[in-house]
Amino acid sequence: GNSVTQMEGPVTLSEEAFLTINCTYTATGYPSLFWYVQYPGEGLQLLLKATKADDKGSNKGFEATYRKETTSFHLEKGSVQVSDSAVYFCALSDPAFGNEKLTFGTGTRLTIIP
Amino acid sequence: SQTIHQWPATLVQPVGSPLSLECTVEGTSNPNLYWYRQAAGRGLQLLFYSVGIGQISSEVPQNLSASRPQDRQFILSSKKLLLSDSGFYLCAARQVYEQYFGPGTRLTVT
């Protein structure tokens, strides 16, 4: 079956540090890949996505590249801010299931200290 | 763009009591709808999804049930809550290949 493995947290960084949150996946088809962010007490928001190999998703300074050869979709940001503190979820949707379902990783809690 | 409403925002219920959580969607028609649960310190688990009125697919066996009485209404229910039902319940709607989430309901079973 499909699965998503995320870097375990929590992750604590200083403001302006470089961020990488690792994500690898297993899928039967050619999935679309997503990063969602959950701010404290809120639901999930789509942060970025990539729908095919070598696509790069980007938003709010975050980037992730769909790497089929390594089955990875690592999230990066060059200079984090306190407001980036949140839980980040990597997810995939598999066309083998008609894209009806999202499979999520367990989430990585990120804390940025001033 | 679509907006997803969930209520209540928070709920504290005793073990053995019934449950009804409601989700409504605005700004789209005939959406695919989803219920997820996020237990403390864990990821998201898909509980149910629906592709149309009266059509419910269950992902995991449990004492919860879901119903879709109207196109843009999705209800999560239980006849008797268990302690293990505590968690953060999220409703989502699909638009193209993306899922958009509501604000969630935090349920504490005591």
PDB file of C-alpha atoms in Angstrom:
ATOM      1  CA  GLY A   1       0.000   0.000   0.000  1.00  0.00           C
ATOM      2  CA  ASN A   2       0.893   3.657  -0.111  1.00  0.00           C
ATOM      3  CA  SER A   3       2.876   5.244   2.687  1.00  0.00           C
ATOM      4  CA  VAL A   4       4.614   8.474   3.597  1.00  0.00           C
ATOM      5  CA  THR A   5       7.575   8.637   5.949  1.00  0.00           C
ATOM      6  CA  GLN A   6       8.506  11.948   7.492  1.00  0.00           C
ATOM      7  CA  MET A   7      11.433  13.139   9.471  1.00  0.00           C
ATOM      8  CA  GLU A   8      10.601  12.776  13.120  1.00  0.00           C
ATOM      9  CA  GLY A   9      10.344  15.873  15.205  1.00  0.00           C
ATOM     10  CA  PRO A  10      10.192  18.001  17.032  1.00  0.00           C
ATOM     11  CA  VAL A  11      12.557  20.298  15.188  1.00  0.00           C
ATOM     12  CA  THR A  12      13.777  23.479  16.870  1.00  0.00           C
ATOM     13  CA  LEU A  13      15.680  26.126  14.934  1.00  0.00           C
ATOM     14  CA  SER A  14      16.776  29.676  15.442  1.00  0.00           C
ATOM     15  CA  GLU A  15      15.259  32.417  13.351  1.00  0.00           C
ATOM     16  CA  GLU A  16      16.922  32.798   9.914  1.00  0.00           C
ATOM     17  CA  ALA A  17      18.249  29.225   9.985  1.00  0.00           C
ATOM     18  CA  PHE A  18      17.949  26.912   6.979  1.00  0.00           C
ATOM     19  CA  LEU A  19      15.173  24.335   7.199  1.00  0.00           C
ATOM     20  CA  THR A  20      14.905  20.866   5.723  1.00  0.00           C
ATOM     21  CA  ILE A  21      12.134  18.430   6.608  1.00  0.00           C
ATOM     22  CA  ASN A  22      12.609  15.077   4.916  1.00  0.00           C
ATOM     23  CA  CYS A  23       9.776  13.166   3.302  1.00  0.00           C
ATOM     24  CA  THR A  24       9.911   9.906   1.361  1.00  0.00           C
ATOM     25  CA  TYR A  25       7.036   7.947  -0.074  1.00  0.00           C
ATOM     26  CA  THR A  26       5.921   4.593  -1.408  1.00  0.00           C
ATOM     27  CA  ALA A  27       3.178   4.504  -4.001  1.00  0.00           C
ATOM     28  CA  THR A  28       1.864   2.108  -6.605  1.00  0.00           C
ATOM     29  CA  GLY A  29       1.204   4.688  -9.294  1.00  0.00           C
ATOM     30  CA  TYR A  30       2.398   8.187 -10.096  1.00  0.00           C
ATOM     31  CA  PRO A  31       1.205  10.202  -7.152  1.00  0.00           C
ATOM     32  CA  SER A  32       0.786  13.893  -6.613  1.00  0.00           C
ATOM     33  CA  LEU A  33       2.700  15.140  -3.595  1.00  0.00           C
ATOM     34  CA  PHE A  34       1.733  17.792  -1.068  1.00  0.00           C
ATOM     35  CA  TRP A  35       2.943  19.638   1.963  1.00  0.00           C
ATOM     36  CA  TYR A  36       0.300  20.818   4.415  1.00  0.00           C
ATOM     37  CA  VAL A  37       0.852  23.106   7.391  1.00  0.00           C
ATOM     38  CA  GLN A  38      -1.144  23.174  10.620  1.00  0.00           C
ATOM     39  CA  TYR A  39      -0.812  26.246  12.822  1.00  0.00           C
ATOM     40  CA  PRO A  40      -1.679  25.859  16.512  1.00  0.00           C
ATOM     41  CA  GLY A  41      -5.365  25.156  17.075  1.00  0.00           C
ATOM     42  CA  GLU A  42      -6.234  25.284  13.385  1.00  0.00           C
ATOM     43  CA  GLY A  43      -7.016  22.909  10.550  1.00  0.00           C
ATOM     44  CA  LEU A  44      -4.601  22.043   7.763  1.00  0.00           C
ATOM     45  CA  GLN A  45      -3.683  24.424   4.980  1.00  0.00           C
ATOM     46  CA  LEU A  46      -2.166  23.401   1.692  1.00  0.00           C
ATOM     47  CA  LEU A  47       1.351  24.832   1.568  1.00  0.00           C
ATOM     48  CA  LEU A  48       2.580  23.555  -1.789  1.00  0.00           C
ATOM     49  CA  LYS A  49       2.216  20.695  -4.227  1.00  0.00           C
ATOM     50  CA  ALA A  50       3.846  18.923  -7.165  1.00  0.00           C
ATOM     51  CA  THR A  51       2.013  16.692  -9.592  1.00  0.00           C
ATOM     52  CA  LYS A  52       4.800  15.048 -11.589  1.00  0.00           C
ATOM     53  CA  ALA A  53       8.464  14.137 -11.421  1.00  0.00           C
ATOM     54  CA  ASP A  54      10.932  17.049 -11.249  1.00  0.00           C
ATOM     55  CA  ASP A  55       8.156  19.546 -10.513  1.00  0.00           C
ATOM     56  CA  LYS A  56       9.039  22.082  -7.851  1.00  0.00           C
ATOM     57  CA  GLY A  57       6.291  23.382  -5.607  1.00  0.00           C
ATOM     58  CA  SER A  58       6.848  26.677  -3.841  1.00  0.00           C
ATOM     59  CA  ASN A  59       4.949  29.031  -1.569  1.00  0.00           C
ATOM     60  CA  LYS A  60       5.800  31.539   1.192  1.00  0.00           C
ATOM     61  CA  GLY A  61       9.513  30.886   0.732  1.00  0.00           C
ATOM     62  CA  PHE A  62       9.125  27.114   1.088  1.00  0.00           C
ATOM     63  CA  GLU A  63      10.117  24.770  -1.713  1.00  0.00           C
ATOM     64  CA  ALA A  64       9.951  21.051  -2.406  1.00  0.00           C
ATOM     65  CA  THR A  65      10.999  19.100  -5.502  1.00  0.00           C
ATOM     66  CA  TYR A  66       9.341  15.872  -6.613  1.00  0.00           C
ATOM     67  CA  ARG A  67      12.211  13.380  -6.949  1.00  0.00           C
ATOM     68  CA  LYS A  68      10.997  10.159  -8.488  1.00  0.00           C
ATOM     69  CA  GLU A  69      14.407   8.485  -8.474  1.00  0.00           C
ATOM     70  CA  THR A  70      14.699   8.851  -4.705  1.00  0.00           C
ATOM     71  CA  THR A  71      10.919   8.850  -4.032  1.00  0.00           C
ATOM     72  CA  SER A  72      11.343  12.004  -1.998  1.00  0.00           C
ATOM     73  CA  PHE A  73       9.685  15.387  -1.539  1.00  0.00           C
ATOM     74  CA  HIS A  74      11.782  17.229   1.025  1.00  0.00           C
ATOM     75  CA  LEU A  75      10.584  20.595   2.292  1.00  0.00           C
ATOM     76  CA  GLU A  76      13.122  23.438   2.437  1.00  0.00           C
ATOM     77  CA  LYS A  77      13.232  27.076   3.394  1.00  0.00           C
ATOM     78  CA  GLY A  78      16.285  29.271   3.295  1.00  0.00           C
ATOM     79  CA  SER A  79      15.547  31.492   6.268  1.00  0.00           C
ATOM     80  CA  VAL A  80      12.826  30.559   8.746  1.00  0.00           C
ATOM     81  CA  GLN A  81      10.804  32.957  10.863  1.00  0.00           C
ATOM     82  CA  VAL A  82       9.044  32.620  14.185  1.00  0.00           C
ATOM     83  CA  SER A  83       5.719  32.637  12.308  1.00  0.00           C
ATOM     84  CA  ASP A  84       6.731  29.393  10.553  1.00  0.00           C
ATOM     85  CA  SER A  85       6.303  27.495  13.824  1.00  0.00           C
ATOM     86  CA  ALA A  86       3.693  24.833  13.049  1.00  0.00           C
ATOM     87  CA  VAL A  87       3.241  21.161  12.276  1.00  0.00           C
ATOM     88  CA  TYR A  88       4.094  20.163   8.716  1.00  0.00           C
ATOM     89  CA  PHE A  89       2.552  17.155   6.981  1.00  0.00           C
ATOM     90  CA  CYS A  90       3.761  15.493   3.825  1.00  0.00           C
ATOM     91  CA  ALA A  91       1.050  13.721   1.835  1.00  0.00           C
ATOM     92  CA  LEU A  92       0.402  11.939  -1.417  1.00  0.00           C
ATOM     93  CA  SER A  93      -2.617  11.225  -3.524  1.00  0.00           C
ATOM     94  CA  ASP A  94      -2.436   8.159  -5.692  1.00  0.00           C
ATOM     95  CA  PRO A  95      -4.205   8.042  -9.050  1.00  0.00           C
ATOM     96  CA  ALA A  96      -4.401   4.268  -8.664  1.00  0.00           C
ATOM     97  CA  PHE A  97      -7.205   5.117  -6.254  1.00  0.00           C
ATOM     98  CA  GLY A  98      -8.655   7.809  -8.486  1.00  0.00           C
ATOM     99  CA  ASN A  99      -6.986  10.463  -6.340  1.00  0.00           C
ATOM    100  CA  GLU A 100      -9.783  10.018  -3.837  1.00  0.00           C
ATOM    101  CA  LYS A 101      -7.532   9.509  -0.887  1.00  0.00           C
ATOM    102  CA  LEU A 102      -4.673  11.360   0.691  1.00  0.00           C
ATOM    103  CA  THR A 103      -2.078   9.413   2.607  1.00  0.00           C
ATOM    104  CA  PHE A 104      -0.356  11.538   5.257  1.00  0.00           C
ATOM    105  CA  GLY A 105       2.880  11.296   7.104  1.00  0.00           C
ATOM    106  CA  THR A 106       2.851  11.592  10.876  1.00  0.00           C
ATOM    107  CA  GLY A 107       3.753  15.266  10.829  1.00  0.00           C
ATOM    108  CA  THR A 108       6.812  17.193  11.968  1.00  0.00           C
ATOM    109  CA  ARG A 109       6.475  19.846  14.635  1.00  0.00           C
ATOM    110  CA  LEU A 110       8.671  22.851  13.921  1.00  0.00           C
ATOM    111  CA  THR A 111       9.489  25.492  16.513  1.00  0.00           C
ATOM    112  CA  ILE A 112      11.434  28.621  15.603  1.00  0.00           C
ATOM    113  CA  ILE A 113      13.018  30.575  18.423  1.00  0.00           C
ATOM    114  CA  PRO A 114      13.909  34.266  18.106  1.00  0.00           C
TER     115      PRO A 114
ATOM    116  CA  SER B   1     -13.354  29.346  -3.625  1.00  0.00           C
ATOM    117  CA  GLN B   2     -14.903  26.963  -1.198  1.00  0.00           C
ATOM    118  CA  THR B   3     -15.303  27.420   2.543  1.00  0.00           C
ATOM    119  CA  ILE B   4     -15.635  24.555   4.984  1.00  0.00           C
ATOM    120  CA  HIS B   5     -17.483  25.012   8.271  1.00  0.00           C
ATOM    121  CA  GLN B   6     -17.290  22.660  11.208  1.00  0.00           C
ATOM    122  CA  TRP B   7     -19.065  22.735  14.524  1.00  0.00           C
ATOM    123  CA  PRO B   8     -18.759  22.625  17.317  1.00  0.00           C
ATOM    124  CA  ALA B   9     -15.198  23.861  17.599  1.00  0.00           C
ATOM    125  CA  THR B  10     -14.625  22.038  20.868  1.00  0.00           C
ATOM    126  CA  LEU B  11     -16.582  19.355  22.682  1.00  0.00           C
ATOM    127  CA  VAL B  12     -16.196  17.495  25.958  1.00  0.00           C
ATOM    128  CA  GLN B  13     -18.322  14.379  26.246  1.00  0.00           C
ATOM    129  CA  PRO B  14     -18.509  11.525  28.771  1.00  0.00           C
ATOM    130  CA  VAL B  15     -17.791   7.951  27.783  1.00  0.00           C
ATOM    131  CA  GLY B  16     -20.905   6.246  26.451  1.00  0.00           C
ATOM    132  CA  SER B  17     -22.593   9.422  25.268  1.00  0.00           C
ATOM    133  CA  PRO B  18     -23.624  10.003  21.644  1.00  0.00           C
ATOM    134  CA  LEU B  19     -21.777  12.220  19.203  1.00  0.00           C
ATOM    135  CA  SER B  20     -22.728  14.338  16.229  1.00  0.00           C
ATOM    136  CA  LEU B  21     -20.224  16.522  14.395  1.00  0.00           C
ATOM    137  CA  GLU B  22     -21.297  18.532  11.414  1.00  0.00           C
ATOM    138  CA  CYS B  23     -19.445  19.778   8.375  1.00  0.00           C
ATOM    139  CA  THR B  24     -20.872  21.999   5.667  1.00  0.00           C
ATOM    140  CA  VAL B  25     -19.244  23.258   2.509  1.00  0.00           C
ATOM    141  CA  GLU B  26     -19.903  26.486   0.619  1.00  0.00           C
ATOM    142  CA  GLY B  27     -18.781  27.581  -2.789  1.00  0.00           C
ATOM    143  CA  THR B  28     -18.816  24.285  -4.620  1.00  0.00           C
ATOM    144  CA  SER B  29     -21.277  21.606  -5.657  1.00  0.00           C
ATOM    145  CA  ASN B  30     -21.038  17.838  -5.516  1.00  0.00           C
ATOM    146  CA  PRO B  31     -17.714  17.824  -3.657  1.00  0.00           C
ATOM    147  CA  ASN B  32     -15.960  14.718  -2.434  1.00  0.00           C
ATOM    148  CA  LEU B  33     -15.998  14.966   1.346  1.00  0.00           C
ATOM    149  CA  TYR B  34     -13.720  13.420   3.961  1.00  0.00           C
ATOM    150  CA  TRP B  35     -13.512  12.942   7.719  1.00  0.00           C
ATOM    151  CA  TYR B  36     -10.061  12.643   9.283  1.00  0.00           C
ATOM    152  CA  ARG B  37      -9.015  12.145  12.874  1.00  0.00           C
ATOM    153  CA  GLN B  38      -5.798  13.367  14.391  1.00  0.00           C
ATOM    154  CA  ALA B  39      -5.052  11.707  17.716  1.00  0.00           C
ATOM    155  CA  ALA B  40      -2.660  13.368  20.159  1.00  0.00           C
ATOM    156  CA  GLY B  41       0.908  13.143  18.881  1.00  0.00           C
ATOM    157  CA  ARG B  42      -0.084  11.231  15.776  1.00  0.00           C
ATOM    158  CA  GLY B  43      -0.729  11.884  12.116  1.00  0.00           C
ATOM    159  CA  LEU B  44      -4.008  12.076  10.283  1.00  0.00           C
ATOM    160  CA  GLN B  45      -6.137   9.030   9.798  1.00  0.00           C
ATOM    161  CA  LEU B  46      -8.798   8.971   7.109  1.00  0.00           C
ATOM    162  CA  LEU B  47     -12.043   7.745   8.646  1.00  0.00           C
ATOM    163  CA  PHE B  48     -14.669   8.168   5.937  1.00  0.00           C
ATOM    164  CA  TYR B  49     -15.098   9.655   2.517  1.00  0.00           C
ATOM    165  CA  SER B  50     -18.108  10.339   0.348  1.00  0.00           C
ATOM    166  CA  VAL B  51     -18.427  10.940  -3.365  1.00  0.00           C
ATOM    167  CA  GLY B  52     -22.127  11.823  -3.256  1.00  0.00           C
ATOM    168  CA  ILE B  53     -25.339  11.983  -1.242  1.00  0.00           C
ATOM    169  CA  GLY B  54     -25.857   8.775   0.705  1.00  0.00           C
ATOM    170  CA  GLN B  55     -22.533   7.308  -0.483  1.00  0.00           C
ATOM    171  CA  ILE B  56     -20.126   6.608   2.370  1.00  0.00           C
ATOM    172  CA  SER B  57     -16.889   4.638   2.321  1.00  0.00           C
ATOM    173  CA  SER B  58     -15.348   3.619   5.618  1.00  0.00           C
ATOM    174  CA  GLU B  59     -11.616   3.315   5.902  1.00  0.00           C
ATOM    175  CA  VAL B  60     -11.235   1.782   9.347  1.00  0.00           C
ATOM    176  CA  PRO B  61     -13.500  -0.314  11.556  1.00  0.00           C
ATOM    177  CA  GLN B  62     -14.651   1.648  14.562  1.00  0.00           C
ATOM    178  CA  ASN B  63     -17.679   2.743  16.512  1.00  0.00           C
ATOM    179  CA  LEU B  64     -18.089   5.869  14.402  1.00  0.00           C
ATOM    180  CA  SER B  65     -20.369   6.333  11.426  1.00  0.00           C
ATOM    181  CA  ALA B  66     -20.848   9.006   8.792  1.00  0.00           C
ATOM    182  CA  SER B  67     -23.766  10.252   6.782  1.00  0.00           C
ATOM    183  CA  ARG B  68     -24.282  12.662   3.923  1.00  0.00           C
ATOM    184  CA  PRO B  69     -27.895  13.774   3.923  1.00  0.00           C
ATOM    185  CA  GLN B  70     -27.305  16.697   1.561  1.00  0.00           C
ATOM    186  CA  ASP B  71     -24.795  17.476  -1.153  1.00  0.00           C
ATOM    187  CA  ARG B  72     -22.722  19.811   1.000  1.00  0.00           C
ATOM    188  CA  GLN B  73     -23.337  18.363   4.448  1.00  0.00           C
ATOM    189  CA  PHE B  74     -21.295  15.619   6.062  1.00  0.00           C
ATOM    190  CA  ILE B  75     -22.006  14.315   9.555  1.00  0.00           C
ATOM    191  CA  LEU B  76     -19.877  12.175  11.843  1.00  0.00           C
ATOM    192  CA  SER B  77     -21.728  10.267  14.537  1.00  0.00           C
ATOM    193  CA  SER B  78     -21.379   7.770  17.309  1.00  0.00           C
ATOM    194  CA  LYS B  79     -23.983   6.083  19.479  1.00  0.00           C
ATOM    195  CA  LYS B  80     -21.556   5.521  22.374  1.00  0.00           C
ATOM    196  CA  LEU B  81     -18.245   7.300  22.655  1.00  0.00           C
ATOM    197  CA  LEU B  82     -15.070   5.595  23.834  1.00  0.00           C
ATOM    198  CA  LEU B  83     -12.068   7.220  25.471  1.00  0.00           C
ATOM    199  CA  SER B  84     -10.075   6.367  22.360  1.00  0.00           C
ATOM    200  CA  ASP B  85     -12.387   8.586  20.279  1.00  0.00           C
ATOM    201  CA  SER B  86     -10.716  11.686  21.698  1.00  0.00           C
ATOM    202  CA  GLY B  87      -8.898  13.701  19.082  1.00  0.00           C
ATOM    203  CA  PHE B  88      -9.063  16.482  16.548  1.00  0.00           C
ATOM    204  CA  TYR B  89     -11.596  15.802  13.800  1.00  0.00           C
ATOM    205  CA  LEU B  90     -11.102  17.437  10.455  1.00  0.00           C
ATOM    206  CA  CYS B  91     -13.515  17.650   7.558  1.00  0.00           C
ATOM    207  CA  ALA B  92     -12.109  18.123   4.077  1.00  0.00           C
ATOM    208  CA  ALA B  93     -13.463  18.723   0.606  1.00  0.00           C
ATOM    209  CA  ARG B  94     -11.744  17.895  -2.635  1.00  0.00           C
ATOM    210  CA  GLN B  95     -11.324  20.399  -5.428  1.00  0.00           C
ATOM    211  CA  VAL B  96      -9.518  19.033  -8.498  1.00  0.00           C
ATOM    212  CA  TYR B  97      -6.634  17.070  -6.959  1.00  0.00           C
ATOM    213  CA  GLU B  98      -6.366  19.057  -3.749  1.00  0.00           C
ATOM    214  CA  GLN B  99      -8.124  18.670  -0.441  1.00  0.00           C
ATOM    215  CA  TYR B 100      -9.123  21.706   1.586  1.00  0.00           C
ATOM    216  CA  PHE B 101      -9.691  21.379   5.291  1.00  0.00           C
ATOM    217  CA  GLY B 102     -12.090  22.895   7.771  1.00  0.00           C
ATOM    218  CA  PRO B 103     -10.982  24.396  11.099  1.00  0.00           C
ATOM    219  CA  GLY B 104     -11.577  21.140  12.990  1.00  0.00           C
ATOM    220  CA  THR B 105     -13.416  19.995  16.110  1.00  0.00           C
ATOM    221  CA  ARG B 106     -11.463  19.071  19.201  1.00  0.00           C
ATOM    222  CA  LEU B 107     -13.235  16.238  21.006  1.00  0.00           C
ATOM    223  CA  THR B 108     -12.306  15.176  24.519  1.00  0.00           C
ATOM    224  CA  VAL B 109     -13.984  12.079  25.887  1.00  0.00           C
ATOM    225  CA  THR B 110     -13.827  11.889  29.672  1.00  0.00           C
TER     226      THR B 110
END
